[in-house]
Amino acid sequence: PTHPLSSPSSFPASTMRAVALAARGALRAASSSRAAASSAQAAAAVDPWFLHVPEAPKDPILGVNEMFLADQRAEKMNLGVGAYRDDKGSPVVLDCVRKAEAKLAGSAFMEYLPIGGSKAFCTEAVKLAYGEGSGAVAEGRVAAVQTLSGTGACRLMADLMKRFHPHAKVFIPVPTWANHHNIWRDAGVEEVKYRYYDPTTRGLDFEGMVQDLETADRGSVVLLHACAHNPTGVDPTPEQWAALSAVFKEKQLFPFFDMAYQGFASGDCEYDAGAIRLFLADGHFVGCSQSFAKNMGLYGQRVGCFSVVCGSQDEAVAVESQMKAIARPMYSNPPLQGSALVTTILTDPALKKQWYEEVKVMADRIIGMRAELRAKLEQSGSTMPWNHITDQIGMFAYTGLTGEQVDALAADHAVYMTRNGRISMAGVNSGNVGRLAAAIHSVTK
């Protein structure tokens, strides 16, 4: 006989539904409990992979920004970041860039660029660096790829060195842009420092520079700032560049120019490329890193070019293929928009003319602020020499202030800069230059 409890008809339907729901709830609870126990066991059995990783040192410029942002004083001044500002302290987008944007809008696809980037962009970039009438460009002897701004170009150069000249050393000036050290170190290239800046004269230590380069092994690579040396603003004179070219020839050194400020230094793109053109005219094979962050205001677009002048077309083809081979596993291919903007400007005669004019406006404002800052420092009663402020060129001024004086400027005057005394002249304007001069005088008298 059938047990009465085994028959579904023995209970109302509502009761059966309630029993079923309770059973499902019990099953879910049991499953959840088992999953939690399993998770706890797994957590106990597996150590975090990155538990041993220490926090990296803060970038000095980012540290300045953090202190600036935390300061509540209304009159605070940030002279740490290397980005152009107008005389009202506002970021600037060049009119020629806006016109190029409008010209491009709706006219292009968003497909991947090739590994080497836009060929049209690279063609225009190397003509800007080496000259419209450059024989190397006309003869197809320049290997070039689009890069992630100047940083990417330098890194490709460092990796190219390591792969094909594994024993070559890179000579880097003291001081230099801090990231240069990181780039060649992480590529595994041995670095040697050479003298460049003389703190006693706040100018170029040309004699020390030559002495150090004369000790370099044949085939060493020498990093040179093409113009507007960062952070000092101190450049060799044309005569000194010519003398350096002779040293490079005698020692068979390879010149690698980092050119982040073409046009932005003097206001003249041709003049600012003078050192590169001189070395080419003297028969050197050179390498070059170009950035369009400063001179076109395309900071966030990360658009640059890495190029090497070779001895033949065949050599250029081979070298360019290896540049691409290094770039492929690193970032695959570069971004589209920035190179399209640069190409549009450099291939449109009206836009190119406007760019030349606008970059000169930026350079002239910086030069004018240098003159005004020096004048106000001298008028303050300071007995210190300030001629180096106007002798230097480009975005940065190496003031000669000590780390302690920089700390006092921040604490007492809400003026922020890196502790090596470097100030971004782009952050100085007619509204704050007087207060800056008074603050500097206060901590140096």
XYZ file of C-alpha atoms in Angstrom:
445
model
C 0.000 0.000 0.000
C 1.018 3.530 -0.722
C 2.058 5.623 2.228
C -0.311 8.577 2.535
C 2.577 11.086 2.789
C 4.039 9.908 -0.519
C 1.034 11.065 -2.474
C 1.121 14.664 -3.814
C -2.614 14.813 -3.439
C -2.280 14.385 0.324
C -1.358 18.118 0.727
C -2.751 21.311 -0.700
C -0.810 22.803 -3.680
C 0.143 25.898 -1.659
C 1.790 23.728 0.985
C 3.763 21.837 -1.661
C 5.021 25.070 -3.196
C 6.172 26.271 0.217
C 8.024 23.019 0.853
C 9.723 23.216 -2.559
C 10.848 26.816 -1.970
C 12.228 25.895 1.441
C 14.152 23.004 -0.053
C 15.657 25.184 -2.782
C 16.658 27.763 -0.159
C 18.365 25.103 1.917
C 20.277 23.873 -1.155
C 21.429 27.419 -2.015
C 22.568 28.009 1.568
C 24.536 24.782 1.597
C 26.121 25.619 -1.774
C 27.058 29.106 -0.573
C 28.583 27.670 2.597
C 30.675 25.212 0.570
C 31.814 28.003 -1.790
C 32.814 30.206 1.141
C 34.762 27.369 2.728
C 36.448 26.615 -0.589
C 37.319 30.302 -1.068
C 38.770 30.503 2.429
C 40.854 27.386 1.809
C 42.114 28.800 -1.518
C 42.991 32.127 0.104
C 44.916 30.299 2.786
C 46.777 28.212 0.181
C 47.779 30.946 -2.364
C 49.945 33.950 -1.500
C 49.303 37.286 -3.270
C 51.738 37.524 -6.156
C 52.666 41.162 -5.619
C 52.655 41.354 -1.823
C 56.434 41.922 -1.847
C 56.303 44.906 -4.240
C 57.309 48.205 -2.595
C 55.760 51.532 -3.551
C 57.814 53.281 -6.231
C 59.427 56.648 -5.462
C 57.234 59.549 -6.447
C 58.105 61.484 -9.567
C 59.546 64.815 -8.361
C 57.343 66.884 -10.663
C 54.197 65.015 -9.638
C 55.223 65.589 -6.030
C 55.370 69.331 -6.671
C 51.885 69.189 -8.179
C 50.506 67.354 -5.164
C 51.898 69.949 -2.775
C 50.565 72.738 -4.964
C 47.074 71.245 -5.079
C 47.039 70.751 -1.295
C 47.975 74.404 -0.671
C 44.870 76.477 0.110
C 46.478 79.887 -0.418
C 44.827 81.801 -3.256
C 48.106 83.335 -4.460
C 49.866 79.972 -4.939
C 52.013 79.579 -8.043
C 52.966 76.334 -9.811
C 56.221 76.629 -11.747
C 56.916 72.905 -11.914
C 54.988 71.628 -14.936
C 56.389 72.039 -18.432
C 53.233 72.990 -20.290
C 52.639 76.330 -21.969
C 50.242 78.871 -20.489
C 49.168 82.250 -21.867
C 49.653 85.525 -20.025
C 46.494 84.845 -18.028
C 47.796 81.478 -16.874
C 45.391 79.484 -19.065
C 46.203 76.431 -21.231
C 46.373 77.147 -24.956
C 45.162 75.279 -28.021
C 46.703 76.814 -31.124
C 44.291 78.226 -33.710
C 46.042 76.237 -36.446
C 45.327 73.054 -34.460
C 41.633 73.943 -34.149
C 41.484 74.552 -37.892
C 43.195 71.233 -38.551
C 40.656 69.520 -36.278
C 37.805 71.074 -38.245
C 39.402 70.054 -41.520
C 39.761 66.450 -40.338
C 36.307 66.143 -38.753
C 34.224 63.529 -40.547
C 36.815 63.053 -43.280
C 38.828 60.100 -41.988
C 38.272 56.606 -40.633
C 39.456 55.425 -37.210
C 41.365 52.374 -38.410
C 44.675 51.220 -36.928
C 47.793 52.924 -38.180
C 50.619 50.644 -39.383
C 53.277 49.648 -36.829
C 55.496 52.513 -38.001
C 52.653 55.001 -37.859
C 51.624 57.458 -40.534
C 54.130 57.560 -43.389
C 52.941 61.023 -44.397
C 53.538 62.264 -40.845
C 57.045 60.774 -40.724
C 57.905 62.388 -44.054
C 56.870 65.832 -42.818
C 58.539 65.365 -39.440
C 61.953 64.478 -40.864
C 61.781 67.360 -43.333
C 61.132 69.673 -40.393
C 64.113 68.232 -38.504
C 66.667 67.820 -41.281
C 65.507 70.532 -43.694
C 63.256 70.709 -46.733
C 66.323 70.440 -48.960
C 68.029 67.677 -46.978
C 69.947 65.305 -49.209
C 69.377 62.436 -46.788
C 65.611 62.927 -47.002
C 65.597 63.344 -50.785
C 67.736 60.220 -51.245
C 65.539 58.079 -48.983
C 68.316 57.506 -46.456
C 66.238 58.315 -43.360
C 64.649 55.496 -41.377
C 61.691 56.910 -39.434
C 58.712 55.739 -37.406
C 55.972 57.549 -35.533
C 56.355 57.209 -31.760
C 54.636 57.904 -28.460
C 56.065 61.423 -28.322
C 59.717 62.041 -27.463
C 59.752 59.513 -24.630
C 58.781 56.737 -27.020
C 61.372 57.846 -29.573
C 64.132 57.782 -26.963
C 63.053 54.352 -25.765
C 63.099 52.925 -29.300
C 66.613 54.331 -29.742
C 67.724 52.752 -26.464
C 66.318 49.355 -27.463
C 67.786 49.616 -30.959
C 71.185 50.265 -29.356
C 70.850 47.310 -27.014
C 69.831 44.959 -29.815
C 72.408 45.910 -32.467
C 75.209 47.597 -30.496
C 74.934 45.684 -27.207
C 78.276 46.885 -25.875
C 77.854 50.566 -26.773
C 77.470 53.035 -23.928
C 75.255 56.092 -23.885
C 76.747 59.375 -22.674
C 74.138 61.546 -20.952
C 74.673 65.164 -19.808
C 74.598 66.294 -16.178
C 71.946 67.424 -15.619
C 69.328 66.229 -18.085
C 65.622 65.464 -18.225
C 65.271 62.888 -15.435
C 63.444 60.360 -17.604
C 66.466 59.971 -19.888
C 68.180 57.949 -17.142
C 65.127 55.715 -16.700
C 64.769 55.072 -20.430
C 68.302 53.852 -21.121
C 68.534 52.031 -17.774
C 65.360 50.052 -18.410
C 66.617 49.167 -21.893
C 69.740 47.703 -20.278
C 72.181 50.198 -21.820
C 75.200 51.243 -19.769
C 75.163 54.966 -19.017
C 78.099 57.325 -18.623
C 77.549 60.894 -17.467
C 79.340 63.841 -19.021
C 79.748 67.357 -17.676
C 77.443 69.977 -19.142
C 76.302 72.648 -16.694
C 78.641 74.820 -14.631
C 76.875 75.911 -11.421
C 79.470 78.613 -10.765
C 78.754 80.451 -14.014
C 75.234 79.049 -14.455
C 76.245 78.410 -18.034
C 77.803 75.691 -20.163
C 80.852 73.797 -18.902
C 82.145 73.452 -22.432
C 85.696 72.517 -21.466
C 84.480 69.792 -19.105
C 82.023 68.545 -21.720
C 84.737 68.155 -24.355
C 87.136 66.499 -21.913
C 84.549 63.912 -20.935
C 83.529 63.156 -24.525
C 87.177 62.711 -25.514
C 87.326 59.784 -23.072
C 84.408 58.013 -24.773
C 85.002 54.690 -26.507
C 84.700 54.629 -30.274
C 81.075 53.887 -31.217
C 79.542 55.368 -28.085
C 76.205 57.163 -28.408
C 76.005 60.708 -27.060
C 72.650 62.149 -26.075
C 72.426 65.820 -27.059
C 69.597 68.299 -26.500
C 69.105 69.895 -29.919
C 67.901 73.179 -28.394
C 66.458 74.562 -25.152
C 68.292 72.131 -22.891
C 66.045 70.716 -20.193
C 66.387 71.586 -17.326
C 69.072 74.278 -17.649
C 68.051 76.277 -20.724
C 71.781 76.422 -21.564
C 72.730 75.631 -25.178
C 76.117 75.584 -26.926
C 76.814 78.471 -29.294
C 77.045 77.741 -33.038
C 80.842 77.869 -32.708
C 80.766 75.373 -29.840
C 78.488 73.042 -31.816
C 81.040 73.127 -34.661
C 83.840 72.245 -32.242
C 81.763 69.393 -30.822
C 81.169 68.059 -34.328
C 84.936 67.816 -34.792
C 85.274 65.877 -31.519
C 82.537 63.457 -32.598
C 84.326 62.856 -35.903
C 87.676 62.269 -34.260
C 86.252 59.868 -31.676
C 83.698 58.254 -34.050
C 80.805 58.988 -31.690
C 77.156 58.709 -32.723
C 75.117 61.891 -32.045
C 71.547 61.311 -30.896
C 69.556 64.535 -30.711
C 66.518 64.849 -28.468
C 64.533 67.711 -29.999
C 61.473 68.476 -27.881
C 61.386 72.249 -28.458
C 61.941 72.990 -32.156
C 60.511 76.463 -32.751
C 59.570 76.850 -29.106
C 63.100 77.878 -28.087
C 63.912 80.829 -30.334
C 60.648 81.142 -32.257
C 62.443 80.004 -35.435
C 62.168 76.326 -36.389
C 65.116 76.532 -38.761
C 67.423 78.128 -36.188
C 66.436 75.647 -33.489
C 67.398 72.742 -35.760
C 70.775 74.361 -36.486
C 72.880 71.888 -34.497
C 71.391 68.889 -36.316
C 71.831 70.542 -39.713
C 75.475 71.386 -38.861
C 76.266 67.779 -37.923
C 74.631 66.545 -41.135
C 76.610 69.041 -43.196
C 79.782 67.757 -41.521
C 79.018 64.242 -42.728
C 77.699 62.648 -39.545
C 75.030 59.993 -39.442
C 72.651 61.094 -36.693
C 69.602 59.960 -34.776
C 66.766 62.208 -33.684
C 63.832 62.134 -31.299
C 61.091 64.649 -32.101
C 58.098 65.672 -30.018
C 55.184 67.875 -31.032
C 53.921 68.305 -27.464
C 55.415 71.728 -26.800
C 55.686 73.364 -30.212
C 52.147 72.444 -31.313
C 50.602 72.181 -27.852
C 49.653 68.530 -28.507
C 50.660 67.334 -25.034
C 47.970 64.679 -24.606
C 48.141 63.410 -28.192
C 51.555 61.785 -27.600
C 52.871 62.351 -31.100
C 56.554 62.057 -31.935
C 59.023 60.676 -34.443
C 62.186 58.592 -34.159
C 64.550 58.807 -37.106
C 68.069 57.714 -38.055
C 70.048 59.034 -41.006
C 71.681 56.097 -42.786
C 74.316 55.608 -45.462
C 72.032 54.156 -48.123
C 68.414 53.395 -48.946
C 68.964 49.708 -48.234
C 70.356 50.479 -44.790
C 67.418 52.781 -44.065
C 64.920 50.075 -45.069
C 66.625 47.551 -42.781
C 66.892 49.930 -39.826
C 63.275 51.043 -40.167
C 62.143 47.422 -40.237
C 63.951 46.823 -36.953
C 62.425 49.943 -35.403
C 59.026 48.462 -36.212
C 60.038 45.059 -34.877
C 60.886 46.663 -31.524
C 57.703 48.757 -31.455
C 55.355 45.870 -32.267
C 55.538 43.990 -28.925
C 55.924 47.245 -26.993
C 52.755 49.093 -28.059
C 51.790 47.556 -31.426
C 51.121 50.833 -33.250
C 50.873 54.539 -32.409
C 47.717 56.671 -32.077
C 46.047 58.273 -35.067
C 44.717 61.711 -34.184
C 47.889 63.570 -33.208
C 49.829 62.550 -36.291
C 46.849 63.469 -38.484
C 46.783 66.961 -36.947
C 50.532 67.484 -37.447
C 50.396 66.200 -41.027
C 47.431 68.426 -41.838
C 49.228 71.503 -40.505
C 52.582 70.782 -42.154
C 51.078 69.965 -45.568
C 48.697 72.942 -45.724
C 50.724 76.072 -46.626
C 48.295 78.430 -44.875
C 48.142 76.349 -41.694
C 51.915 75.845 -41.682
C 52.477 79.596 -41.990
C 50.020 80.187 -39.144
C 51.809 77.586 -37.011
C 55.157 79.309 -37.550
C 53.544 82.536 -36.379
C 51.858 80.983 -33.354
C 54.928 79.094 -32.161
C 56.860 82.378 -32.365
C 54.205 84.061 -30.211
C 54.723 81.381 -27.550
C 58.507 81.633 -27.714
C 58.442 85.443 -27.635
C 56.221 85.456 -24.547
C 58.684 83.197 -22.727
C 61.626 85.360 -23.814
C 59.753 88.467 -22.659
C 59.023 86.946 -19.249
C 62.705 86.107 -18.837
C 63.623 89.731 -19.437
C 60.940 90.987 -17.051
C 61.865 88.553 -14.283
C 65.529 89.516 -14.533
C 64.681 93.221 -14.501
C 62.478 92.911 -11.434
C 65.090 90.851 -9.584
C 67.716 93.498 -10.303
C 65.324 96.268 -9.294
C 64.573 94.487 -6.006
C 67.987 95.430 -4.682
C 69.434 91.950 -5.116
C 73.204 91.960 -5.335
C 73.273 88.558 -7.034
C 73.864 88.265 -10.784
C 70.711 87.346 -12.713
C 71.974 87.528 -16.308
C 71.651 83.753 -16.591
C 67.859 84.151 -16.618
C 68.055 85.840 -20.031
C 71.157 83.989 -21.235
C 69.239 80.720 -21.015
C 66.555 79.809 -23.546
C 63.387 77.759 -23.795
C 60.665 76.738 -21.389
C 62.861 76.264 -18.326
C 65.126 78.520 -16.303
C 67.761 77.060 -14.013
C 67.685 79.679 -11.290
C 70.602 78.483 -9.168
C 68.363 78.309 -6.090
C 69.276 75.686 -3.508
C 66.879 73.009 -2.301
C 66.481 74.853 0.992
C 65.619 78.087 -0.798
C 63.061 76.218 -2.906
C 61.520 74.828 0.283
C 61.320 78.343 1.725
C 59.598 79.625 -1.415
C 56.924 76.978 -1.030
C 56.468 77.398 2.720
C 56.584 81.187 2.922
C 55.417 82.358 -0.501
C 53.304 79.529 -1.989
C 55.683 79.303 -4.963
C 56.274 75.720 -6.122
C 59.094 74.353 -8.295
C 61.377 71.306 -8.382
C 64.106 71.246 -5.722
C 66.880 71.678 -8.294
C 65.709 75.276 -8.728
C 64.234 74.749 -12.186
C 61.235 76.922 -12.972
C 58.873 76.619 -15.894
C 58.875 80.058 -17.487
C 55.523 79.162 -19.032
C 53.999 79.583 -15.583
C 55.311 83.140 -15.254
C 53.088 85.950 -16.507
C 52.667 89.698 -16.195
C 50.330 89.181 -13.251
C 52.712 87.167 -11.070
C 56.244 88.026 -12.212
C 56.588 90.858 -9.680
C 55.559 88.651 -6.771
C 57.853 85.872 -8.001
C 60.834 88.241 -8.140
C 60.080 89.543 -4.633
C 59.782 85.982 -3.297
C 63.076 84.893 -4.896
C 64.800 88.000 -3.528
C 63.386 87.259 -0.068
C 64.930 83.767 0.086
C 68.271 84.687 -1.535
C 69.226 87.951 0.173
